[in-house]
Each structure stands twice: as structure tokens, then as C-alpha cells.
């Protein structure tokens, strides 16, 4: 087990999830629900508040919500807990860990997690909480419906959107936020020509999710077998024309001094802070940060225009993939515990709570009923920027390219991508040569992962 972890890092640990210890779920108190999530900020506070509200409505249950610094740290903790037979009742896993979560097994070969849809078993309500699976918005449904059912319960769903400093745009004579990548390049020329130009023009995190977006916009896929949705993905493509076109575009922005790189991979705060301090005129980041970005700009004294993620001007835009996470249900729970956990999942996503979660964070309202409630309240009329992400995803087509890839070792593969991008941005690596290398390493990771599941 140690050798396998050393070889394949996070993803194989997720797949093996075992060691030599028994991994059956043992619960001393069947009325206790342990929930582990990858937040330690205001989102954790929100979840704890809702847990208390659930307890008030269901006095037989106690819900303990525990936060971790990131999704990656959280999953590592789940691996360790599972090896001791102490799997939490509910685990929040991000979309990149979907395949690993589906594959995770105990030493006896039993799944670590059970299908949420199977556990619901056709019920319309559980402990008085209305089941909301049929109400989940299409973008999340398309991503997380696998083999015809939900393995997990959608919760926080996001998509990247674009933020523009209106004051800087006005100074530069830019009438509208860039709608295409070509528009952005032209806008950056104007911004950086200003006498009091910001330090750089635009920023977004060095995270593989962003080139994956542009790949999906072009209708292209990251892996074979329909992005892993028509059979297990066996081959990855990091050198396609569609992929490389935007990697080269990114490099050109950087070489021209237009792109701001914080110097840290997977850094979401650096670009956001640069935008908030007006060191850049434009920002692309998750809609899940929408409320924080707009509120921060207001506090800093400038106005923000929120618009859809750009696409190429001369190509059909097929749409954007989602990010975020779902809630996974531990396998082997007692009936009372399982029903309590399922009821809590529905409670989190009821219209009122889903609408409040959206208002608090900027994550997409996860159900159609939540969208209807927000519209009825006039929320989007008062805060039109809050509907940009929802409308962007509503325009996205239902195809394997836009649904998003399902692939083993995805977390490790994304790490290869971000390292390759950093080498291109900071060390002058040739994009084609560097991604040929990244593809080779990623294919090896995928092959090793799939070898665990050869039939």
C-alpha cells in the first residue's frame, strides 16, 4: 500500500482507500451524522447554522459538521479515517474526485460510498424532507448523472465567469466587457496603454479547470470513450489543437505582460486580491466567489461588470462545464443513520436553503425551485450579476464535451497540467513540447489507475 501511494499519490490512495484495516462503517450512535466538508470560512459557518436548524426540526439527530482547508486535504483525511473503519457519514467531494469516489472500495471489495439515488429508493420524502433530486438544475444533472443515476447529492455548483473593473474600462475607452478571447486581447492593449495603467491587465488562477473550459467551449474532449461517459476513460489528450490554442493564447498574454500570475499553483485568492486592489482590470474566477468579488469591489470603491466566460469569436460556443462538489453517502450505515443523512442532504437543498446558499456565496442555485423562488423574490432584478452563471449554464448544451470528463487520477492529472502551465509561464518552456511531456506523464497515471480495475 505504501509503495502504491508513493507511486500514484492522491488518486490511487483514493482508489485503494484501504490498507489492511477493516473499513466497514461503525457508528456508536445511529442518530449522529458526521459531515466533512472542504471549507473553513463563512461557508463552513453557513453549513453549521443549517445543521443546527436541521437538529431543531429533527430532535432525534445530531449533525456534526467539520471543515477542512481544501478538497484535497479533506479527501486525504477521509482515506485515513476509512482505514480505521471511521468513515464520516457524509463526505463532500469535488467534481474532479467523482471517478475516484465511485471506485473507492473497502478491503473486502465493497464500495466505500453508496449511491444516493439507490438509498433514496424512489421515495418522495425522507423524514418529512422533500426529495429534490428530480429538481436539480440541468448542468449539475448532466455532470453527476452516471450510468443513469446520481451517485452523490449535488450541493455547491459553480462555473467560471468574468469580472471587469468599470472605472478602468471607461478610462481605456472600452464600452463593453470582453465577450471573446479576441476582445480580451484588444482590451488589454488599451488598458496597458493608459498612463496610469494597472500592474497587469487580467488574471485567473493557474488551475486546469480553466483550459478545460475553453476545450469544452470548442466541443472537444479531454479523454476518449466520450470523456469517460461511455465506458472508462483509457486515453487522455493534452496536445489537441483545441487545447493547445488556448495554452498558446495564455502564454502570449503572459509574454506581453498582460496576464498576472501570483506564482502559486491552484491559487484562487491571489488573482481575486489583485482584482480587488485594482492591480488588474479583469478577472476570471469561479461564480462561487461572485458575492465576495463584487462586495470586495464595492468596499474598495469601484464598480464591477459581471459577464459570461469568454469564448472564441470565430467558433461555436458549446458551453461551459461546472465545478464545485457533491455530498457522498458512506456505505454500510444503519437505516436510521442513513435516513437522517439523506434527509439532511434534502434539507440543505430545499428551495429556501438553496436560495440562501446562492445569495451567501454566488454558487449556482442547485434546483429549479430555488431559481423560481429567487425570481419571485426579485433577487435577480436587484442583483442581476447573480444570474450570469445560471444563464451561462442554461445555454450550455448537453454533450459529453460540456458535461465534463470522468477519469481516474484526475486530481494528479490536473497537477501535471498546472505544473506544465507554470513552466510555460515562468520558465519559458515550449507549450507543445511541455504538454507532450505532461500528456505522457498523465497517461501513465491513468494507465496505473485503470490497472487496478482491469476486468
XYZ file of C-alpha atoms in Angstrom:
455
model
C 0.000 0.000 0.000
C 2.799 2.438 0.838
C 4.509 1.670 -2.442
C 1.322 2.280 -4.408
C 0.719 5.577 -2.659
C 4.257 6.711 -3.289
C 3.861 5.844 -6.959
C 0.462 7.307 -7.653
C -0.115 9.801 -4.825
C -3.607 11.098 -4.165
C -5.588 9.330 -6.832
C -4.514 5.808 -6.079
C -4.935 6.435 -2.367
C -8.493 7.400 -3.237
C -8.938 4.255 -5.263
C -7.387 1.918 -2.740
C -8.797 3.613 0.382
C -7.961 0.641 2.429
C -4.588 -0.550 3.646
C -5.096 -3.578 5.795
C -7.656 -2.274 8.241
C -11.341 -3.060 8.087
C -13.365 -0.217 6.544
C -16.919 -1.000 7.479
C -18.744 1.981 8.906
C -19.153 1.674 12.633
C -21.480 4.061 14.418
C -21.873 4.076 18.164
C -24.895 6.361 17.924
C -27.161 5.820 14.922
C -28.687 9.275 15.434
C -25.327 11.020 14.924
C -24.482 12.356 11.460
C -20.866 13.356 10.841
C -20.412 15.675 7.853
C -16.958 16.557 6.497
C -16.648 19.436 4.034
C -13.777 21.249 2.323
C -14.490 24.746 3.691
C -13.153 26.593 6.726
C -14.547 30.058 6.003
C -18.017 31.599 6.010
C -19.291 28.591 4.047
C -18.472 26.335 6.982
C -20.325 28.739 9.266
C -23.338 28.566 6.976
C -23.300 24.761 6.957
C -23.096 24.654 10.746
C -26.051 27.026 11.032
C -28.124 24.799 8.773
C -27.067 21.743 10.769
C -28.470 23.393 13.891
C -31.683 24.223 12.073
C -31.979 20.601 10.961
C -31.478 19.422 14.536
C -34.268 21.721 15.694
C -36.610 20.147 13.159
C -35.333 16.621 13.855
C -34.565 16.468 17.551
C -33.577 12.793 17.373
C -30.477 13.674 15.332
C -27.181 15.392 15.988
C -25.300 16.774 12.972
C -21.575 17.443 13.401
C -20.083 19.482 10.561
C -16.295 19.549 10.313
C -14.365 21.713 7.865
C -11.013 21.178 6.127
C -8.743 23.619 4.306
C -9.323 22.198 0.836
C -10.979 19.350 -1.029
C -7.611 17.620 -1.386
C -6.872 17.777 2.341
C -10.394 16.572 3.072
C -10.093 13.515 0.869
C -6.746 12.583 2.396
C -8.414 12.723 5.814
C -11.238 10.527 4.552
C -8.690 7.991 3.309
C -7.056 7.885 6.729
C -10.370 7.654 8.581
C -11.614 4.896 6.303
C -8.572 2.786 7.041
C -9.593 2.893 10.694
C -13.197 1.985 9.930
C -14.312 5.511 10.835
C -15.707 6.870 7.591
C -17.802 10.004 8.212
C -21.477 9.726 7.359
C -21.383 12.378 4.630
C -18.317 13.488 2.668
C -18.122 16.462 0.333
C -16.011 15.556 -2.697
C -15.230 17.917 -5.544
C -16.111 17.085 -9.110
C -12.564 16.030 -10.009
C -12.782 13.205 -7.466
C -16.001 11.762 -8.878
C -14.392 8.753 -10.534
C -12.179 8.066 -7.521
C -15.183 8.267 -5.227
C -17.150 5.844 -7.364
C -14.218 3.424 -7.439
C -13.249 3.631 -3.764
C -13.642 0.264 -2.039
C -13.025 -1.478 1.257
C -10.500 -4.347 1.523
C -13.456 -6.700 1.070
C -14.234 -5.060 -2.254
C -17.380 -3.291 -1.108
C -17.925 0.315 -2.269
C -16.856 2.904 0.284
C -19.804 5.080 -0.732
C -23.323 4.030 -1.623
C -25.430 5.524 -4.395
C -27.593 8.349 -3.056
C -30.278 7.581 -5.601
C -30.298 3.903 -4.654
C -30.537 4.819 -0.971
C -33.471 7.147 -1.638
C -35.125 4.207 -3.391
C -37.829 6.170 -5.158
C -39.116 7.941 -2.052
C -40.551 11.446 -2.490
C -39.685 12.477 1.054
C -37.487 11.273 3.881
C -38.292 12.121 7.498
C -40.587 14.829 6.172
C -37.920 16.421 3.959
C -38.924 16.554 0.291
C -36.521 14.728 -2.032
C -35.093 17.230 -4.518
C -33.084 15.049 -6.919
C -35.638 15.469 -9.714
C -35.406 19.239 -9.252
C -31.621 19.574 -9.721
C -30.651 22.023 -12.476
C -29.600 20.510 -15.797
C -25.904 21.450 -15.639
C -25.357 19.558 -12.385
C -27.662 16.745 -13.502
C -25.666 16.297 -16.711
C -22.342 16.117 -14.879
C -23.321 13.910 -11.984
C -25.775 11.538 -13.650
C -23.639 8.487 -14.324
C -24.978 5.153 -15.536
C -28.430 6.687 -15.332
C -28.399 7.784 -11.696
C -26.943 10.162 -9.129
C -24.128 8.540 -7.186
C -23.975 11.582 -4.923
C -26.072 14.574 -3.927
C -25.277 17.838 -5.747
C -24.673 20.799 -3.465
C -22.257 23.568 -4.412
C -22.076 24.091 -8.165
C -20.117 26.786 -9.951
C -18.863 27.862 -13.354
C -16.201 30.444 -14.235
C -17.452 33.924 -15.062
C -15.760 37.200 -15.953
C -15.361 40.332 -13.828
C -14.427 43.774 -15.205
C -13.411 46.977 -13.412
C -15.795 49.513 -14.970
C -13.751 52.562 -13.995
C -10.625 51.226 -15.723
C -12.705 50.223 -18.744
C -14.101 53.754 -19.008
C -10.612 55.279 -18.848
C -9.454 52.946 -21.595
C -12.472 53.641 -23.802
C -13.817 50.102 -23.550
C -17.606 50.138 -23.865
C -18.400 46.518 -23.022
C -16.814 43.703 -21.069
C -14.816 41.353 -23.326
C -17.111 38.648 -24.708
C -14.417 36.797 -26.670
C -10.766 35.965 -26.180
C -10.016 38.259 -29.110
C -11.917 41.065 -27.340
C -9.865 40.488 -24.206
C -6.562 40.765 -26.066
C -7.678 44.062 -27.627
C -8.975 45.361 -24.297
C -5.662 44.561 -22.632
C -3.781 46.555 -25.275
C -5.950 49.572 -24.434
C -5.727 49.126 -20.676
C -1.973 48.726 -20.607
C -1.557 51.818 -22.841
C -3.064 54.032 -20.124
C -0.723 56.487 -18.424
C -1.880 55.118 -15.075
C -2.244 51.535 -16.256
C -2.640 48.827 -13.631
C 0.207 46.446 -12.952
C -1.269 43.873 -15.335
C -4.456 43.539 -17.325
C -6.099 40.235 -16.377
C -5.746 37.287 -14.048
C -7.214 33.897 -13.263
C -5.856 31.000 -11.206
C -3.338 28.575 -12.646
C -5.764 25.687 -12.398
C -6.595 23.087 -15.039
C -10.302 23.913 -14.777
C -9.757 26.999 -16.946
C -8.256 25.393 -20.067
C -10.806 22.618 -19.599
C -13.479 25.287 -20.016
C -12.126 26.500 -23.342
C -11.807 22.910 -24.524
C -15.487 22.321 -23.731
C -16.480 25.600 -25.401
C -14.973 24.221 -28.611
C -16.851 20.932 -28.242
C -13.635 18.966 -27.760
C -12.926 16.328 -25.124
C -10.131 15.597 -22.708
C -10.427 11.803 -22.856
C -11.736 9.002 -25.034
C -14.915 6.976 -24.614
C -16.933 10.176 -24.755
C -14.970 11.828 -21.952
C -15.275 8.655 -19.886
C -19.070 8.718 -20.076
C -19.413 5.783 -22.451
C -17.030 3.454 -20.652
C -13.957 4.017 -18.519
C -11.617 6.641 -19.988
C -8.438 4.977 -21.213
C -6.605 7.716 -23.085
C -6.074 11.396 -22.329
C -5.426 14.159 -24.861
C -3.424 17.174 -23.723
C -1.989 18.058 -27.133
C -5.105 18.571 -29.263
C -5.365 21.692 -31.428
C -8.281 22.882 -29.310
C -6.328 22.513 -26.074
C -3.081 23.973 -27.354
C -4.719 27.000 -28.998
C -5.670 28.473 -25.656
C -2.474 27.434 -23.882
C -0.596 29.451 -26.511
C -3.045 32.327 -26.110
C -2.427 32.287 -22.364
C 1.334 32.335 -22.963
C 1.027 35.317 -25.313
C -0.910 37.297 -22.710
C 1.775 36.467 -20.177
C 4.660 37.284 -22.524
C 3.060 40.662 -23.311
C 2.869 41.473 -19.614
C -0.920 41.391 -19.691
C -1.508 38.332 -17.515
C -0.869 38.420 -13.785
C 0.393 35.174 -12.258
C 0.591 35.077 -8.483
C 3.357 32.490 -8.698
C 1.327 29.863 -6.869
C -0.483 26.956 -8.448
C -4.142 26.448 -7.541
C -4.141 29.963 -6.038
C -7.668 31.358 -6.020
C -7.011 34.207 -3.584
C -4.073 35.819 -5.407
C -5.941 36.748 -8.605
C -9.024 37.775 -6.633
C -6.940 40.012 -4.370
C -5.156 41.557 -7.367
C -8.521 42.476 -8.841
C -9.799 43.824 -5.527
C -6.735 46.061 -5.165
C -7.114 47.188 -8.823
C -3.759 45.737 -9.852
C -5.603 44.126 -12.769
C -8.618 45.338 -14.734
C -10.171 41.946 -15.421
C -10.598 38.710 -13.508
C -11.935 35.289 -14.320
C -12.763 33.075 -11.395
C -15.482 30.850 -10.033
C -19.037 32.087 -9.726
C -18.783 30.620 -6.239
C -16.681 33.682 -5.395
C -19.121 36.074 -7.059
C -20.535 37.600 -3.909
C -17.079 38.071 -2.402
C -15.651 39.660 -5.567
C -18.483 42.151 -6.038
C -18.717 43.014 -2.343
C -14.951 43.474 -2.150
C -15.015 45.826 -5.142
C -17.771 47.899 -3.579
C -15.737 48.217 -0.400
C -12.712 49.251 -2.460
C -14.753 51.929 -4.230
C -15.149 50.653 -7.777
C -17.924 49.087 -9.824
C -17.802 45.625 -11.350
C -19.438 44.365 -14.513
C -20.071 40.624 -14.344
C -20.322 38.803 -17.666
C -20.073 35.285 -19.120
C -16.782 33.470 -19.578
C -15.280 34.492 -22.944
C -15.175 32.179 -25.963
C -13.506 32.296 -29.368
C -15.157 34.735 -31.768
C -14.999 32.513 -34.843
C -16.222 29.269 -33.273
C -19.498 27.958 -31.963
C -19.593 28.137 -28.175
C -20.840 24.744 -26.982
C -20.938 25.828 -23.342
C -19.108 25.598 -20.047
C -18.534 22.794 -17.574
C -19.319 23.014 -13.893
C -17.126 22.950 -10.845
C -17.933 22.526 -7.204
C -18.771 19.415 -5.257
C -21.354 16.882 -4.179
C -22.191 15.073 -0.967
C -21.338 11.364 -0.814
C -23.069 8.913 1.492
C -20.999 6.335 3.372
C -21.812 2.705 2.670
C -22.876 0.303 5.402
C -24.805 2.751 7.584
C -27.619 1.692 9.861
C -31.037 2.518 8.423
C -31.697 5.250 10.980
C -28.379 6.954 10.273
C -28.766 6.649 6.521
C -32.243 8.157 6.531
C -31.058 11.015 8.727
C -28.170 11.689 6.366
C -30.412 11.586 3.310
C -32.912 13.899 4.986
C -30.124 16.352 5.843
C -28.977 16.374 2.198
C -32.515 17.241 1.068
C -32.803 19.869 3.795
C -29.609 21.610 2.642
C -31.012 21.766 -0.874
C -34.618 22.725 -0.181
C -35.653 25.897 -2.050
C -35.136 28.257 0.878
C -31.737 26.906 1.834
C -30.526 26.544 -1.754
C -31.552 30.145 -2.431
C -29.806 31.349 0.721
C -26.646 29.382 -0.140
C -26.615 31.091 -3.541
C -27.085 34.540 -2.007
C -24.355 33.921 0.547
C -21.755 32.523 -1.838
C -22.582 33.014 -5.502
C -22.785 29.292 -6.201
C -25.456 28.457 -8.753
C -28.914 27.786 -7.246
C -28.879 23.988 -7.334
C -32.574 23.384 -8.037
C -35.123 24.867 -10.400
C -37.347 25.572 -7.391
C -34.603 27.687 -5.826
C -34.271 29.672 -9.063
C -38.043 30.217 -9.129
C -38.011 31.366 -5.510
C -35.219 33.855 -6.180
C -37.055 35.202 -9.209
C -40.264 35.540 -7.214
C -38.404 37.469 -4.508
C -36.957 39.847 -7.121
C -33.432 38.831 -6.172
C -32.101 38.764 -9.730
C -33.702 42.108 -10.572
C -31.899 43.683 -7.638
C -28.679 41.704 -8.258
C -28.555 40.950 -11.990
C -24.924 39.850 -11.793
C -26.042 36.902 -9.678
C -27.852 35.327 -12.621
C -24.905 35.395 -15.040
C -23.641 31.952 -14.014
C -27.095 30.349 -14.099
C -27.845 31.757 -17.548
C -24.416 30.721 -18.822
C -25.013 27.129 -17.774
C -28.561 27.170 -19.139
C -27.104 27.989 -22.576
C -24.650 25.084 -22.410
C -25.504 22.046 -24.471
C -25.889 18.543 -23.080
C -22.943 16.721 -24.630
C -20.037 14.660 -23.300
C -17.685 17.564 -24.016
C -19.694 20.019 -21.925
C -20.853 17.528 -19.294
C -17.202 17.219 -18.242
C -14.688 14.402 -18.108
C -14.896 11.402 -15.773
C -11.444 9.965 -15.395
C -9.261 8.208 -12.874
C -6.283 10.014 -11.356
C -7.915 13.295 -12.358
C -6.529 15.202 -9.389
C -2.999 14.045 -10.182
C -3.533 14.744 -13.891
C -4.674 18.264 -13.104
C -1.496 18.718 -11.079
C 0.531 17.767 -14.161
C -1.374 20.353 -16.171
C -0.821 23.178 -13.689
C 2.876 22.359 -13.423
C 3.201 22.414 -17.203
C 1.472 25.791 -17.357
C 3.731 27.182 -14.651
C 6.793 26.025 -16.575
C 5.468 27.759 -19.679
C 4.638 30.995 -17.868
C 7.704 31.280 -15.651
C 10.474 29.285 -17.305
C 9.780 29.828 -20.977
C 9.022 26.183 -21.735
C 7.756 25.499 -25.248
C 3.997 24.819 -24.989
C 3.887 21.908 -27.422
C 6.952 20.171 -26.018
C 5.881 20.733 -22.418
C 2.387 19.405 -22.947
C 3.663 16.407 -24.864
C 5.598 15.612 -21.698
C 2.578 16.328 -19.488
C 0.413 14.079 -21.632
C 2.897 11.236 -21.335
C 3.027 11.560 -17.530
C -0.748 11.879 -17.294
C -1.301 8.827 -19.468
C 0.990 6.848 -17.192
C -1.036 7.963 -14.178
C -4.243 6.955 -15.898
C -2.855 3.592 -17.002
C -1.678 2.795 -13.489
C -5.048 3.812 -12.069
C -7.001 1.742 -14.573
C -4.803 -1.279 -13.927
C -6.483 -1.547 -10.549
C -9.813 -2.102 -12.261
C -8.928 -4.404 -15.143
C -11.648 -6.975 -15.649
